[in-house]
Short mmCIF file of C-alpha atoms and ligand atoms in Angstrom, two decimals:
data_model
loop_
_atom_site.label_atom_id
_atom_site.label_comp_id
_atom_site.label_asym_id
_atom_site.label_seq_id
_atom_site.Cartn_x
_atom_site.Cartn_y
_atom_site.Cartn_z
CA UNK H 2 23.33 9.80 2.79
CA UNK H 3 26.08 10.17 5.53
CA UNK H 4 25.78 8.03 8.27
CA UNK H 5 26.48 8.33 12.03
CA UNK H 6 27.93 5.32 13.05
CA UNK H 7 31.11 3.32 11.57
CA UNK H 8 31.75 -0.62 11.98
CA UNK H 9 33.26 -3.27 9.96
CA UNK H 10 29.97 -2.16 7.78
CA UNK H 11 29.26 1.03 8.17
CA UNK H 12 26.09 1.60 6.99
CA UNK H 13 22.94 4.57 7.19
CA UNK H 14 20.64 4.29 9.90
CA UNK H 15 17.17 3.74 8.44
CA UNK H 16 14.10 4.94 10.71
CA UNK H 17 10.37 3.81 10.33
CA UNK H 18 7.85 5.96 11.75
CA UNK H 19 5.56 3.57 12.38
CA UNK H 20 5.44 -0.14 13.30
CA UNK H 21 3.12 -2.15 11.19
CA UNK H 22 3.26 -5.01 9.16
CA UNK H 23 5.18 -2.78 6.35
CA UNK H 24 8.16 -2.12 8.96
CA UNK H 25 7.82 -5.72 10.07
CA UNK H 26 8.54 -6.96 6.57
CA UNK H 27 11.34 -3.99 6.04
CA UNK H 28 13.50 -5.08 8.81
CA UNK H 29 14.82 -8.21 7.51
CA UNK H 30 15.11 -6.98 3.78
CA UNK H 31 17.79 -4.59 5.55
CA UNK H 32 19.76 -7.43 7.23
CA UNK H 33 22.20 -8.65 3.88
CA UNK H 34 22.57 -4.79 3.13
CA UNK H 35 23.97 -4.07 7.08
CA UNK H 36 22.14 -1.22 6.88
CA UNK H 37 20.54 -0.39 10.84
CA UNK H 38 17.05 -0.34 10.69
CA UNK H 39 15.16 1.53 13.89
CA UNK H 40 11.33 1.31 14.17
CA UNK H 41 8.72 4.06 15.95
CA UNK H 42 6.30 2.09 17.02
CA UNK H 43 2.52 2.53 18.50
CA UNK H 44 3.30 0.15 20.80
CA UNK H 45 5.68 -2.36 22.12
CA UNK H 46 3.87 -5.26 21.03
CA UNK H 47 3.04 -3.97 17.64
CA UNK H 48 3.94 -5.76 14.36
CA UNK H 49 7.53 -4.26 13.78
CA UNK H 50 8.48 -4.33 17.70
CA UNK H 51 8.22 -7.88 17.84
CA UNK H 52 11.04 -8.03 15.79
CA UNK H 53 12.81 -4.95 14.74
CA UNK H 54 16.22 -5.21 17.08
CA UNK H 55 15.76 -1.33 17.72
CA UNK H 56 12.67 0.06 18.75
CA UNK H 57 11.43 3.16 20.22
CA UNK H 58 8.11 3.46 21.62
CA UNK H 59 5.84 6.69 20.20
CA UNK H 60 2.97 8.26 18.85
CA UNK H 61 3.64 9.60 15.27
CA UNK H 62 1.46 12.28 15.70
CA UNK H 63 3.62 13.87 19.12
CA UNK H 64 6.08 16.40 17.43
CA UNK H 65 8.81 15.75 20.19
CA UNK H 66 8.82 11.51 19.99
CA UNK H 67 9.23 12.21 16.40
CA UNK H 68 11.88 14.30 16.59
CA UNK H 69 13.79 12.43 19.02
CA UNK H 70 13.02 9.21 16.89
CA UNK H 71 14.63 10.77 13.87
CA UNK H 72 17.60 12.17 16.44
CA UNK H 73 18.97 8.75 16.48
CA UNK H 74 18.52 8.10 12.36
CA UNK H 75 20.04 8.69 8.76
CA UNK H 76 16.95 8.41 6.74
CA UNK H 77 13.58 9.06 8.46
CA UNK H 78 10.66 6.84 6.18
CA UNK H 79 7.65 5.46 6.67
CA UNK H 80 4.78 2.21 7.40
CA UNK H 81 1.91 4.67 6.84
CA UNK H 82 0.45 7.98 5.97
CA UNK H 83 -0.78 9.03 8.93
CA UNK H 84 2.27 11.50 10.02
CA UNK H 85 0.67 15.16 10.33
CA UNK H 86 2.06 16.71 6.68
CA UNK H 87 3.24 20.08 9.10
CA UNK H 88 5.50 18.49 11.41
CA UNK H 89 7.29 17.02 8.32
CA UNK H 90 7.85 20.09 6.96
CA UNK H 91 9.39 21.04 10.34
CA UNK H 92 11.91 18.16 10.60
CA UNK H 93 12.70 18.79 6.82
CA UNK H 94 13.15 22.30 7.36
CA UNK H 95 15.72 21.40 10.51
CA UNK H 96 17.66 19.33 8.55
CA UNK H 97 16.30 15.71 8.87
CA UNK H 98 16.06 13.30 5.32
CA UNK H 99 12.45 12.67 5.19
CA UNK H 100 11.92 10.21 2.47
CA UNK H 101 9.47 10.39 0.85
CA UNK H 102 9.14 14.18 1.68
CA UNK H 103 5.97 16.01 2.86
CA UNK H 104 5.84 17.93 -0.79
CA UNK H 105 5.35 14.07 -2.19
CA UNK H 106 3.74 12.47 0.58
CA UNK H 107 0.92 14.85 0.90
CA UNK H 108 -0.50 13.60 -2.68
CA UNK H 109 -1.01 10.13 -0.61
CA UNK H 110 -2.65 11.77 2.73
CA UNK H 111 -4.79 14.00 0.76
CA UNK H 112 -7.40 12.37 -1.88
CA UNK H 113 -7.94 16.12 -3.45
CA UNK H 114 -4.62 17.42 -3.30
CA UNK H 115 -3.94 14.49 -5.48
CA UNK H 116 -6.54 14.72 -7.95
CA UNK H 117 -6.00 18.49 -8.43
CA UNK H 118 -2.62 17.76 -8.74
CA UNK H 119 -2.34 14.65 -11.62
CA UNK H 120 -5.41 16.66 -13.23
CA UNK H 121 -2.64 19.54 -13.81
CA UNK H 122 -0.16 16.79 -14.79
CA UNK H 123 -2.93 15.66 -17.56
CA UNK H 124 -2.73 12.25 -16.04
CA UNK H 125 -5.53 10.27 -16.17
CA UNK H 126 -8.13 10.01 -13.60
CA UNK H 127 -11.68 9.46 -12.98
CA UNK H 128 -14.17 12.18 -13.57
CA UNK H 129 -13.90 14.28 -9.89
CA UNK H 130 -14.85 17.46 -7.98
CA UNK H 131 -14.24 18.51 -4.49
CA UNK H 132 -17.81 18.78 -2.57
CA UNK H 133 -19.14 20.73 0.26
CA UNK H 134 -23.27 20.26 0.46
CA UNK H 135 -25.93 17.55 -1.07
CA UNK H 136 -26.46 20.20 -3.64
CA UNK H 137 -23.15 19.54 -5.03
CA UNK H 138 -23.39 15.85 -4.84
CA UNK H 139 -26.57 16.18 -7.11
CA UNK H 140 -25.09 18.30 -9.48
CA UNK H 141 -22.11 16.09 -10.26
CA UNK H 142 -24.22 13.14 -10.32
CA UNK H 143 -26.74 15.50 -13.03
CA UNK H 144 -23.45 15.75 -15.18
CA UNK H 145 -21.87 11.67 -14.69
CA UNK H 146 -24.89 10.14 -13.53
CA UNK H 147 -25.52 8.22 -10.33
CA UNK H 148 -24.33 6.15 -8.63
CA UNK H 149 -21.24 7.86 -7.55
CA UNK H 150 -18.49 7.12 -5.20
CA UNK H 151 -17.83 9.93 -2.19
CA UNK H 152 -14.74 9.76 -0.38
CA UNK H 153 -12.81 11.61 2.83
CA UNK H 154 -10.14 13.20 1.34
CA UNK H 155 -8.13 12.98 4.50
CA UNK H 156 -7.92 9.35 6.74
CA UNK H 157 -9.19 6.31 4.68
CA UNK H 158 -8.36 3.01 4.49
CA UNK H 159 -8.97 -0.73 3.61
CA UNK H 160 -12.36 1.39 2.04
CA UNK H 161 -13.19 2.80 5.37
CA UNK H 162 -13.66 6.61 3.90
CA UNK H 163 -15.32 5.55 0.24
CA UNK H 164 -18.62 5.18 -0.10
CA UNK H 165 -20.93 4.76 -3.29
CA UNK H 166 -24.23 6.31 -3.12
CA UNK H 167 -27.21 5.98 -5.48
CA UNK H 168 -29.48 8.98 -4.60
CA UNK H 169 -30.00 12.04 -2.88
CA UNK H 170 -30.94 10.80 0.15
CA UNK H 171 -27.79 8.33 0.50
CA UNK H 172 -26.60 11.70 0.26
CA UNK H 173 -27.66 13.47 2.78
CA UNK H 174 -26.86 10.38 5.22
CA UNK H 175 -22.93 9.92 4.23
CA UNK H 176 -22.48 13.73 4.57
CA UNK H 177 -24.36 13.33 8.09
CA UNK H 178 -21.58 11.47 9.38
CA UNK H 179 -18.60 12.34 7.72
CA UNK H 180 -16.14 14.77 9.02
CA UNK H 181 -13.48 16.74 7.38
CA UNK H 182 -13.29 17.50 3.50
CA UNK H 183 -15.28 15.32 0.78
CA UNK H 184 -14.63 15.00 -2.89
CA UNK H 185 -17.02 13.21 -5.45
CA UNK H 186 -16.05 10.92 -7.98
CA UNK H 187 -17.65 9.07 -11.42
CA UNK H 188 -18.13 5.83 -10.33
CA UNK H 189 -15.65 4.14 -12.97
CA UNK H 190 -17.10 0.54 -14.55
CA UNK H 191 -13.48 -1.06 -14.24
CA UNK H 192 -13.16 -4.29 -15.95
CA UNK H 193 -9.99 -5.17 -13.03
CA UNK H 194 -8.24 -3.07 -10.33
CA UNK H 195 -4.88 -3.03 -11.41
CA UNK H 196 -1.38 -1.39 -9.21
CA UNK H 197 2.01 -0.40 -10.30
CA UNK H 198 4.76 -0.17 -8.14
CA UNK H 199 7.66 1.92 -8.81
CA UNK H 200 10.72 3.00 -6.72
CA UNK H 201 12.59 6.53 -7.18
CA UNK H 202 15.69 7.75 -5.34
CA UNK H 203 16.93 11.22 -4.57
CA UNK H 204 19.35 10.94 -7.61
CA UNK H 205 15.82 9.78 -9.86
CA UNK H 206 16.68 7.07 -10.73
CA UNK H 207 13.23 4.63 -10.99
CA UNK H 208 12.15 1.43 -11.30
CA UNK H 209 9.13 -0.27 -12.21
CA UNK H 210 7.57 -3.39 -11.45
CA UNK H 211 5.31 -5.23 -13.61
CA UNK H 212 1.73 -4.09 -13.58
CA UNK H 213 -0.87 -6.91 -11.09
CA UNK H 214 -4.29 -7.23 -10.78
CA UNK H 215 -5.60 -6.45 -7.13
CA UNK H 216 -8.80 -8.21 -6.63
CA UNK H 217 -10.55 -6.11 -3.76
CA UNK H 218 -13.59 -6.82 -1.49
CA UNK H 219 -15.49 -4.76 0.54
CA UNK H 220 -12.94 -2.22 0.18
CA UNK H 221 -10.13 -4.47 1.48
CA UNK H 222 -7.54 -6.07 -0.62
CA UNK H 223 -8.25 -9.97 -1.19
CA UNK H 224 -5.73 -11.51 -3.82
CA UNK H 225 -2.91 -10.11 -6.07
CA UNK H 226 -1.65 -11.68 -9.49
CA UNK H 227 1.45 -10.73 -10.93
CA UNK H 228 1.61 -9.72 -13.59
CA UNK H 229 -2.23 -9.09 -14.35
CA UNK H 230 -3.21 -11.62 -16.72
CA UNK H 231 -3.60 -10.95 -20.12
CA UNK H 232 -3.38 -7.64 -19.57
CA UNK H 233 -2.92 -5.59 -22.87
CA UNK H 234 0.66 -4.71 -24.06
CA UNK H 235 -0.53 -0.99 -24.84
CA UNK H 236 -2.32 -1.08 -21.25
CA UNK H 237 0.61 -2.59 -19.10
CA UNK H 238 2.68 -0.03 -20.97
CA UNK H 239 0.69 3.16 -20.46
CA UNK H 240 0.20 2.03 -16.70
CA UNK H 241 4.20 1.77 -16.41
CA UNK H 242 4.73 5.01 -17.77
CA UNK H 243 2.08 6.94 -15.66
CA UNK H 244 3.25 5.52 -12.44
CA UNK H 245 6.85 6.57 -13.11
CA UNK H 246 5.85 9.92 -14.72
CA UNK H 247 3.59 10.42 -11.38
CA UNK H 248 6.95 9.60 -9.19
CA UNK H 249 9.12 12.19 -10.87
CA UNK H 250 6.52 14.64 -11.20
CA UNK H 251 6.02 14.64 -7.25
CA UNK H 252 9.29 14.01 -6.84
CA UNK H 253 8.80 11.03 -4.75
CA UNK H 254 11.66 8.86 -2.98
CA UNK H 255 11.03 5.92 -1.47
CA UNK H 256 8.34 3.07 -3.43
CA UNK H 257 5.36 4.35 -4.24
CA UNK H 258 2.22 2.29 -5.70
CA UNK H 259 -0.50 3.82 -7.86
CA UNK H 260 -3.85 1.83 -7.83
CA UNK H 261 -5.67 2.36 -10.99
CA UNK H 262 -8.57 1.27 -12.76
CA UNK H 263 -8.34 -0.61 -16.12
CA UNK H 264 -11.29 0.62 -18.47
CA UNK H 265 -12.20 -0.06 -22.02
CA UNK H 266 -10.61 3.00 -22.65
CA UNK H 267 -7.36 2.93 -20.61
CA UNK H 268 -6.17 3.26 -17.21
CA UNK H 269 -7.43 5.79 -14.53
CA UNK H 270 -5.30 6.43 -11.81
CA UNK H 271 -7.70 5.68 -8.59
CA UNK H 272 -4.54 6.63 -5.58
CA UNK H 273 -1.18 6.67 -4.38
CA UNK H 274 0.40 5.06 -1.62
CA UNK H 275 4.19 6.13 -0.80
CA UNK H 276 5.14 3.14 0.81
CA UNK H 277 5.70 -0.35 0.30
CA UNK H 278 2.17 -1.69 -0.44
CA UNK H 279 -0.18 -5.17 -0.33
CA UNK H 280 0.40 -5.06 -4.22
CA UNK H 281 3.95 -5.89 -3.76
CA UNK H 282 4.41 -8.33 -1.17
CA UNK H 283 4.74 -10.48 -4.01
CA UNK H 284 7.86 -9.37 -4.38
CA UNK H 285 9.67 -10.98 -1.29
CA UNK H 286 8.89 -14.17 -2.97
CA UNK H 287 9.06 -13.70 -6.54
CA UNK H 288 11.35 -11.11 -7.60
CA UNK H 289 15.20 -10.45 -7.69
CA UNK H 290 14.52 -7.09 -5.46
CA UNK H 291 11.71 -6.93 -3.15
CA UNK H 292 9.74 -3.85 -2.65
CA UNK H 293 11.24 -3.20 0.75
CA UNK H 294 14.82 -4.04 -0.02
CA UNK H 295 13.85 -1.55 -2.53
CA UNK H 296 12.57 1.03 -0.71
CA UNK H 297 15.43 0.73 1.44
CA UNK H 298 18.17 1.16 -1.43
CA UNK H 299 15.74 4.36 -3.02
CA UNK H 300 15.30 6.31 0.67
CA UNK H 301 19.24 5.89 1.07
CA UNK H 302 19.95 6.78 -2.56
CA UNK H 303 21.99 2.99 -3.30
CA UNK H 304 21.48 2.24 -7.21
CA UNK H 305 18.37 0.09 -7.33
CA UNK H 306 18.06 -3.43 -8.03
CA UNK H 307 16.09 -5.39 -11.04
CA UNK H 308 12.19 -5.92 -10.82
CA UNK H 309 12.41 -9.00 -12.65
CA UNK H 310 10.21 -11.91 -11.51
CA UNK H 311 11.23 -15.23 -10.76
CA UNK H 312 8.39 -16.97 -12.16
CA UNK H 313 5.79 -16.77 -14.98
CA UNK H 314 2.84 -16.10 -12.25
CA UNK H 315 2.92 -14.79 -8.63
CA UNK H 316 -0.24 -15.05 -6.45
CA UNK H 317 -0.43 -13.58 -3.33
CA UNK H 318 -3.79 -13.99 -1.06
CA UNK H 319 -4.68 -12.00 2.48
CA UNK H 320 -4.84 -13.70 5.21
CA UNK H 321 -8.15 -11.60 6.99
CA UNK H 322 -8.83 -12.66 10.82
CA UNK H 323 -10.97 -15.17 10.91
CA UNK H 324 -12.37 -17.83 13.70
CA UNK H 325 -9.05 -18.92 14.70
CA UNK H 326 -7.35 -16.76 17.13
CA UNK H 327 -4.00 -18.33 16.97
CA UNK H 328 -2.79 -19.24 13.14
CA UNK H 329 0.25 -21.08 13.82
CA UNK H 330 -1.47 -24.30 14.47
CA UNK H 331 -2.75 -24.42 10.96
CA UNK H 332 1.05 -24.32 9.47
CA UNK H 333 1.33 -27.88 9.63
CA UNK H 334 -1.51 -28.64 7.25
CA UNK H 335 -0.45 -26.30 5.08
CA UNK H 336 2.78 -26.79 4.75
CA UNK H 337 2.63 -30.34 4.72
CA UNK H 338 0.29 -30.07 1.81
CA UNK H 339 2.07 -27.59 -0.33
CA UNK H 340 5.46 -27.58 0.40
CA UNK H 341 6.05 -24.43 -2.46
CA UNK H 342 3.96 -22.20 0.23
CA UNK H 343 5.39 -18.94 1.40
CA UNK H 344 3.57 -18.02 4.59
CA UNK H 345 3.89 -14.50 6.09
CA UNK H 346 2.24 -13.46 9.48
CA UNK H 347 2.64 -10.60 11.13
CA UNK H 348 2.04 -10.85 14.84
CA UNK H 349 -1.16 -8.86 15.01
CA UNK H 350 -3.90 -9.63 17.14
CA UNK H 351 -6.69 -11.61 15.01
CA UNK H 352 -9.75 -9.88 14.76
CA UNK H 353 -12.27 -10.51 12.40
CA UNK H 354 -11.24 -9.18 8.36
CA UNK H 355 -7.67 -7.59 9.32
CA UNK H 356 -4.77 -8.22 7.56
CA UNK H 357 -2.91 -10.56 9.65
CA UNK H 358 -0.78 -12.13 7.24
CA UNK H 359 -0.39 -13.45 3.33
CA UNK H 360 0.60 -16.44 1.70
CA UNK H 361 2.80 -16.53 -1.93
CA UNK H 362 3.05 -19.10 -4.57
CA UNK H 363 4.90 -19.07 -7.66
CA UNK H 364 4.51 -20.88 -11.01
CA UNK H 365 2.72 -21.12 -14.45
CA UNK H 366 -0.63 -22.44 -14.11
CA UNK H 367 -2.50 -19.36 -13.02
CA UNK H 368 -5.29 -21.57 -11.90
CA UNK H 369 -3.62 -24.03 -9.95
CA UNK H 370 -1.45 -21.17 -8.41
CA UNK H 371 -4.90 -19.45 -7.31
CA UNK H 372 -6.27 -23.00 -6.01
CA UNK H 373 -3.38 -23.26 -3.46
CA UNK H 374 -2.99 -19.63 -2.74
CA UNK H 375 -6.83 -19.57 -1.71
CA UNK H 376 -6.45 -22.46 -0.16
CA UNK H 377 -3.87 -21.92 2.07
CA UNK H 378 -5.02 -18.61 2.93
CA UNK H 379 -9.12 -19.78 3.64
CA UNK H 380 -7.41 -22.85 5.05
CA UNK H 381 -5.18 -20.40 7.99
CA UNK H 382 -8.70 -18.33 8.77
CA UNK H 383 -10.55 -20.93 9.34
CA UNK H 384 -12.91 -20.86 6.63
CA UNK H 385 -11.33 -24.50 5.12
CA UNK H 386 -11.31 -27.10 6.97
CA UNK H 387 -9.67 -29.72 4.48
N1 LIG W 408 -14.30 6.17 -8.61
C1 LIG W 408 -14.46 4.90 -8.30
N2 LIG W 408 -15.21 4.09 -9.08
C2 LIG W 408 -15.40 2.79 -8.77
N3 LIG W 408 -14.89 2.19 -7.69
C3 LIG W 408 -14.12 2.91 -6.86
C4 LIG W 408 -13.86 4.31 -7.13
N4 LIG W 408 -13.06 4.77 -6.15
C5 LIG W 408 -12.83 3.73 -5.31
N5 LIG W 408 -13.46 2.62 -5.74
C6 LIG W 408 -13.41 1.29 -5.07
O1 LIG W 408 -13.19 1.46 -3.68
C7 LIG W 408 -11.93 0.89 -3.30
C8 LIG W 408 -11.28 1.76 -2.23
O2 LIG W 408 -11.07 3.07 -2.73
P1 LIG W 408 -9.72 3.88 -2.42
O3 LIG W 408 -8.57 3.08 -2.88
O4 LIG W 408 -9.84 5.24 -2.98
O5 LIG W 408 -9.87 3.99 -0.84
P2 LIG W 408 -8.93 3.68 0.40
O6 LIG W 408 -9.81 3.25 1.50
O7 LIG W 408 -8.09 4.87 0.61
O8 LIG W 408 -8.09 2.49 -0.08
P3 LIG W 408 -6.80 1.81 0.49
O9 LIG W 408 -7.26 0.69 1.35
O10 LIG W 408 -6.19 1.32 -0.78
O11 LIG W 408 -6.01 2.86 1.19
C9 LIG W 408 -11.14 0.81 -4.60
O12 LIG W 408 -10.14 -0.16 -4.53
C10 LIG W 408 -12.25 0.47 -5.59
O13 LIG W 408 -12.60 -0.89 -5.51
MG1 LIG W 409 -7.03 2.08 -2.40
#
């Protein structure tokens, strides 16, 4: 990219519309490179504000603060999907780097857009159809059999959008209350939930990351091992090579994570986020590049750096709001105990199951590493008191 301002290192401006715990954990990861990183946030309190050094205040959904956000930047990039797929498409067409662009992005905001658009590709997902009445619904579920799993095709998150019904009348009640478009799926008997990260730059070049196991509950995102254990050759392979054939297909810059399914039968691609993700924050920890240096070298088209781990294992766990309001208090137990913890908070308000931080540990005993990551993590919320 060109860049607007020179200095003993003159590097791009970076912008992140945006100003979650993703942009939190971006801003240092652009410190060693020099390269300016500028944060749109919600709010002046949020995540990223409390300690991005440049920070403008916005709503990502007001055409104007995002225009005069991206005004002051190189690259323009993102913490979330939530940026209206139109107004992208008007700072694009005016000139601005959106990376990823709306043309990629929109496969991450929009469930069916997706699926019509990796069925094309002949990648694999789960059996699908967009839906429109209960009469639909049924019909699928004639042809795949119940239950099945409905989802918003616009909006979701942490689960909140995806629901698995077992009869007509479940039905009836989810289409009630949703708004907006619906699309039906086969509900897939996964033996694991499994993500691949890759990164791709303007030039296309890509990188992959070794496939983990995501362990989710209720929707949200519990515990990460990387790489999935014992996790086929043949699987780990295939997984690899859809994930990067998914990034140059869409044409994706940035880092990008496809959550899939692992099945007797192969992988199913479930979504895609185009964005650092949960599945990676192992990577801060226990890999040469992490994701978000990474997305930073892909969205300003730097070569990219290797994936390799440091360690046999990494386990990440989610730290969910629990019954302690303040988590910092808890440090000293847990670091005194295991002094090979990595803690990560992220400034947000505690409130009962949101993300508001993770802990890492590296090593080779899988089950020891998952003992102290668990620990640590129950031991932060509140929910261990030992
Ligand atoms: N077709 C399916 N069959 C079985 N389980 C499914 C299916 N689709 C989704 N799930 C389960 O629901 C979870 C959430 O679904 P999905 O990832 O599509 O929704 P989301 O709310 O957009 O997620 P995220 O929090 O990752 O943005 C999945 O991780 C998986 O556990
Ligand atoms: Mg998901």
């Amino acid at each position: 990219v060109t860049y607007q301002v020179a200095g003993p290192v003159a590097g791009p401006i970076v912008g992140m519309v945006g100003g979650g715990q993703l942009a939190r954990m971006t801003a240092p990861a652009a410190v060693p490179l020099g390269i300016r990183f500028r944060v749109l946030a919600e709010a002046p309190d949020s995540s990223a504000a409390q300690v991005a050094a440049e920070v403008e205040v916005g709503d990502h959904r007001d055409p104007e603060a995002v225009a005069r956000f991206a005004k002051g930047c190189d690259v323009v990039t993102f913490d979330h999907e939530h940026v209206p797929t139109e107004l992208l498409h008007r700072l694009e067409d005016a000139g601005v780097a959106v990376r990823p662009g709306p043309a990629a992005l929109v496969h991450a905001q929009d469930k069916r857009v997706m699926r019509e658009r990796l069925t094309a590709a002949g990648l694999p997902c789960p059996r699908w159809r967009p839906v429109g009445s209960v009469a639909d619904v049924v019909a699928f579920a004639g042809e795949v059999g119940w239950p099945v799993v409905l989802k918003s095709t616009r909006g979701g998150y942490d689960g909140k959008g995806v629901w698995t019904v077992g009869e007509e009348r479940a039905v009836e009640r989810v289409l009630g209350a949703a708004g907006g478009g619906l699309l039906v799926e086969e509900r897939v008997e996964f033996t694991r939930e499994l993500a691949v990260l890759v990164a791709r730059s303007p030039c296309g070049q890509a990188a992959v990351y070794p496939v983990v196991e995501t362990v989710q509950v209720d929707g949200i995102c519990r515990e990460v091992v990387a790489p999935a254990p014992g996790i086929a050759e043949d699987h780990a392979l295939a997984a690899q090579q859809a994930a990067l054939r998914v990034a140059g297909e869409l044409g994706v810059t940035g880092v990008m994570a496809v959550e899939m399914f692992d099945t007797a039968d192969g992988v199913l691609v479930n979504e895609l986020a185009m964005r650092p993700h949960n599945s990676g924050h192992w990577t801060i920890d226990g890999a040469v590049t992490s994701q978000f240096e990474q997305h930073l070298r892909a969205v300003v088209d730097l070569p990219l750096g290797a994936t390799t781990p440091h360690a046999p294992y990494a386990v990440m766990v989610n730290v969910l709001g629990g019954d302690y309001p303040d988590l910092y208090p808890a440090f000293r137990h847990c670091m005194a105990r295991d002094p090979g913890l990595r803690i990560h908070v992220y400034g947000k308000q505690v409130r009962r199951g949101r993300k508001v931080g993770h802990v890492t540990v590296l090593g080779g005993d899988l089950d020891r590493l998952r003992e102290r990551a668990r620990h640590a993590a129950g031991y932060l919320r509140g929910e261990v008191t030992e």
